[in-house]
Coordinates of N, CA and C in Angstrom, one line a residue:
M1 N 16.3 11.6 20.1 CA 17.8 11.2 20.3 C 18.0 9.8 19.8
F2 N 19.2 9.4 18.9 CA 19.4 8.3 18.4 C 20.1 7.5 19.0
Y3 N 19.9 6.3 18.9 CA 21.0 5.2 19.5 C 21.6 4.6 18.6
E4 N 22.6 3.9 19.2 CA 23.6 2.6 18.2 C 22.9 1.9 17.4
N5 N 21.8 1.3 17.8 CA 21.0 0.6 17.1 C 19.9 0.9 16.2
D6 N 19.9 2.2 15.8 CA 19.0 2.8 15.0 C 19.2 2.5 13.7
A7 N 20.5 2.1 13.1 CA 20.6 1.2 12.0 C 20.2 0.2 11.6
V8 N 20.0 -0.6 12.5 CA 19.4 -1.9 12.5 C 18.0 -1.8 12.5
R9 N 17.3 -1.0 13.2 CA 15.9 -0.3 13.4 C 15.6 -0.1 12.1
K10 N 16.2 1.2 11.3 CA 16.1 1.3 10.1 C 15.9 0.3 9.3
Q11 N 16.9 -0.5 9.3 CA 17.0 -1.7 8.2 C 15.8 -2.7 8.3
K12 N 15.2 -2.8 9.7 CA 14.0 -3.8 9.9 C 12.7 -2.8 9.3
I13 N 12.5 -1.8 9.5 CA 11.6 -0.9 8.9 C 11.1 -1.0 7.3
V14 N 12.6 -0.8 6.7 CA 12.6 -0.9 5.4 C 12.2 -2.3 4.8
G15 N 12.7 -3.2 5.6 CA 12.4 -4.7 5.2 C 11.1 -5.0 5.4
D16 N 10.3 -4.6 6.7 CA 8.9 -4.7 6.7 C 8.2 -4.0 5.8
L17 N 8.4 -2.8 5.0 CA 7.7 -2.1 4.1 C 7.7 -2.8 2.8
N18 N 9.0 -3.1 2.4 CA 8.9 -4.1 1.3 C 8.3 -5.3 1.4
K19 N 7.8 -6.1 2.7 CA 7.3 -7.0 2.8 C 5.8 -7.0 2.9
Y20 N 5.3 -5.9 3.7 CA 4.0 -5.6 3.7 C 3.1 -4.7 3.0
I21 N 3.8 -3.7 2.7 CA 3.4 -2.4 2.1 C 3.6 -2.1 0.6
M22 N 2.5 -1.7 -0.1 CA 2.6 -1.6 -1.7 C 2.2 0.1 -1.7
S23 N 3.0 0.5 -2.6 CA 2.3 2.0 -3.2 C 1.2 1.9 -4.2
Q24 N 0.5 2.9 -4.3 CA -0.5 2.8 -5.6 C -0.1 2.5 -6.7
K25 N 0.9 2.7 -7.2 CA 1.6 2.3 -8.4 C 1.9 1.0 -8.5
Q26 N 2.7 0.5 -7.5 CA 2.8 -1.1 -7.0 C 1.3 -1.7 -7.2
V27 N 0.6 -1.1 -6.7 CA -0.8 -2.2 -6.6 C -1.6 -2.0 -8.0
A28 N -1.5 -0.9 -8.6 CA -2.1 -0.9 -10.0 C -1.4 -1.8 -11.0
E29 N -0.3 -1.8 -10.8 CA 0.6 -2.6 -11.5 C 0.6 -4.3 -11.2
H30 N 0.2 -4.4 -10.2 CA -0.1 -5.6 -9.3 C -1.3 -6.3 -9.9
L31 N -2.4 -5.4 -10.1 CA -3.8 -5.7 -10.3 C -3.8 -5.4 -11.7
K32 N -2.9 -5.2 -12.7 CA -3.0 -4.9 -14.1 C -4.2 -4.3 -14.5
M33 N -4.1 -2.9 -13.6 CA -5.4 -2.0 -13.8 C -4.5 -0.6 -14.1
A34 N -5.4 0.4 -14.8 CA -5.1 1.6 -14.8 C -5.0 2.3 -13.3
R35 N -4.4 3.4 -13.0 CA -4.4 4.1 -12.0 C -5.8 5.0 -11.8
S36 N -6.4 5.0 -13.0 CA -7.8 5.5 -12.8 C -8.6 5.0 -12.2
N37 N -8.4 3.5 -12.8 CA -9.6 2.6 -12.2 C -9.2 2.1 -10.9
L38 N -8.2 2.4 -10.3 CA -7.5 2.0 -9.0 C -8.4 2.8 -8.1
S39 N -8.1 4.1 -8.6 CA -9.0 5.4 -7.9 C -10.1 5.5 -7.6
I40 N -10.9 4.7 -8.7 CA -12.4 4.5 -8.6 C -12.5 3.6 -7.7
A41 N -12.0 2.3 -7.5 CA -12.1 1.0 -6.5 C -11.8 1.7 -5.1
I42 N -11.0 2.7 -4.9 CA -10.7 3.3 -3.9 C -11.8 4.3 -3.3
S43 N -12.2 5.0 -4.2 CA -13.3 5.6 -3.9 C -14.6 5.0 -3.6
K44 N -15.0 3.9 -4.3 CA -16.2 3.0 -4.0 C -16.0 2.2 -2.8
G45 N -14.8 2.5 -2.2 CA -14.7 1.7 -0.8 C -14.2 0.3 -1.1
K46 N -14.0 -0.2 -2.4 CA -13.7 -1.5 -2.7 C -12.3 -2.3 -2.0
L47 N -11.1 -1.0 -2.3 CA -9.7 -1.3 -1.7 C -9.6 0.1 -0.8
K48 N -9.5 -0.2 0.3 CA -8.7 0.8 1.1 C -7.3 1.0 1.4
P49 N -7.0 2.0 1.3 CA -5.5 2.2 1.7 C -5.2 2.2 3.2
L50 N -3.9 1.8 3.6 CA -3.8 1.5 5.0 C -3.5 3.1 5.5
Y51 N -2.9 3.6 4.9 CA -2.4 5.0 5.3 C -2.2 6.1 4.2
V52 N -2.8 7.1 4.2 CA -2.6 8.2 3.4 C -2.1 9.6 4.0
F53 N -0.9 9.7 3.1 CA -0.1 11.1 3.6 C -0.8 12.2 3.1
D54 N -0.6 13.5 3.5 CA -1.4 14.6 3.0 C -2.6 14.3 2.7
H55 N -3.4 13.8 3.4 CA -4.9 13.7 3.2 C -5.6 14.6 2.4
N56 N -5.3 16.1 2.7 CA -6.3 17.3 2.5 C -5.6 17.8 1.2
S57 N -4.4 16.9 0.6 CA -3.9 17.6 -0.5 C -4.4 17.0 -1.7
S58 N -4.1 17.4 -2.7 CA -4.3 17.2 -4.2 C -3.4 16.0 -4.3
R59 N -2.2 15.8 -4.0 CA -1.2 15.1 -4.1 C -1.0 14.0 -3.1
K60 N -1.9 13.2 -2.9 CA -1.8 12.3 -1.8 C -0.9 11.3 -1.9
L61 N -0.4 10.4 -1.0 CA 0.5 9.3 -1.1 C -0.1 8.1 -0.5
A62 N -0.6 7.3 -1.0 CA -1.5 6.0 -0.4 C -0.6 4.7 0.0
L63 N -0.6 4.2 0.7 CA 0.2 2.9 1.2 C -1.1 2.0 1.2
F64 N -0.6 1.0 0.8 CA -1.8 -0.2 1.1 C -1.2 -1.3 1.8
Y65 N -1.8 -2.3 2.5 CA -1.4 -3.5 3.3 C -1.5 -4.5 1.9
R66 N -0.4 -5.2 2.1 CA -0.1 -5.9 0.7 C -1.2 -7.3 0.8
K67 N -2.0 -7.7 2.0 CA -2.6 -8.8 2.2 C -4.1 -8.2 1.8
D68 N -4.4 -6.9 2.2 CA -5.5 -6.4 1.4 C -5.5 -6.4 -0.1
V69 N -4.5 -6.0 -0.8 CA -4.4 -6.0 -1.9 C -4.7 -7.6 -2.8
E70 N -4.1 -8.5 -2.0 CA -4.1 -9.9 -2.3 C -5.7 -10.3 -2.3
A71 N -6.1 -9.8 -1.1 CA -7.9 -10.1 -0.9 C -8.6 -9.4 -1.8
F72 N -8.4 -8.3 -2.3 CA -9.1 -7.7 -3.4 C -9.0 -8.2 -4.5
L73 N -7.6 -8.8 -5.3 CA -7.5 -9.4 -6.3 C -8.3 -10.8 -6.3
Q74 N -8.2 -11.7 -5.3 CA -9.1 -13.0 -5.1 C -10.4 -12.8 -5.4
N75 N -10.9 -11.8 -4.6 CA -12.1 -11.2 -4.7 C -12.9 -11.1 -6.0
R76 N -12.0 -10.0 -6.9 CA -12.2 -9.7 -7.9 C -12.2 -10.7 -9.1
D77 N -11.0 -11.7 -9.1 CA -11.0 -12.6 -9.7 C -12.4 -13.7 -9.8
M78 N -12.6 -14.0 -8.6 CA -13.8 -14.8 -8.4 C -15.3 -14.3 -8.7
H79 N -15.3 -13.0 -9.0 CA -16.5 -12.2 -9.7 C -16.6 -12.0 -11.2
K80 N -15.4 -12.7 -11.6 CA -15.3 -12.7 -13.3 C -16.2 -13.4 -14.0

């Protein structure tokens, strides 16, 4: 059931997603790395998605928590 304040709730969700969540493409661009290298970092457990849609599909959609991406970047830069 939808309520009158659903439009406001929807705007808040969109705002929070833009503030805290990144797609795999955004992460790769932010880290300045190829998507294939990002996939390797994910498979090695160096960077973990916050949530993966269609986990059993070949076309997964991974979402990342922005703070985790920033921590990965800082850690990577320290080890260069």
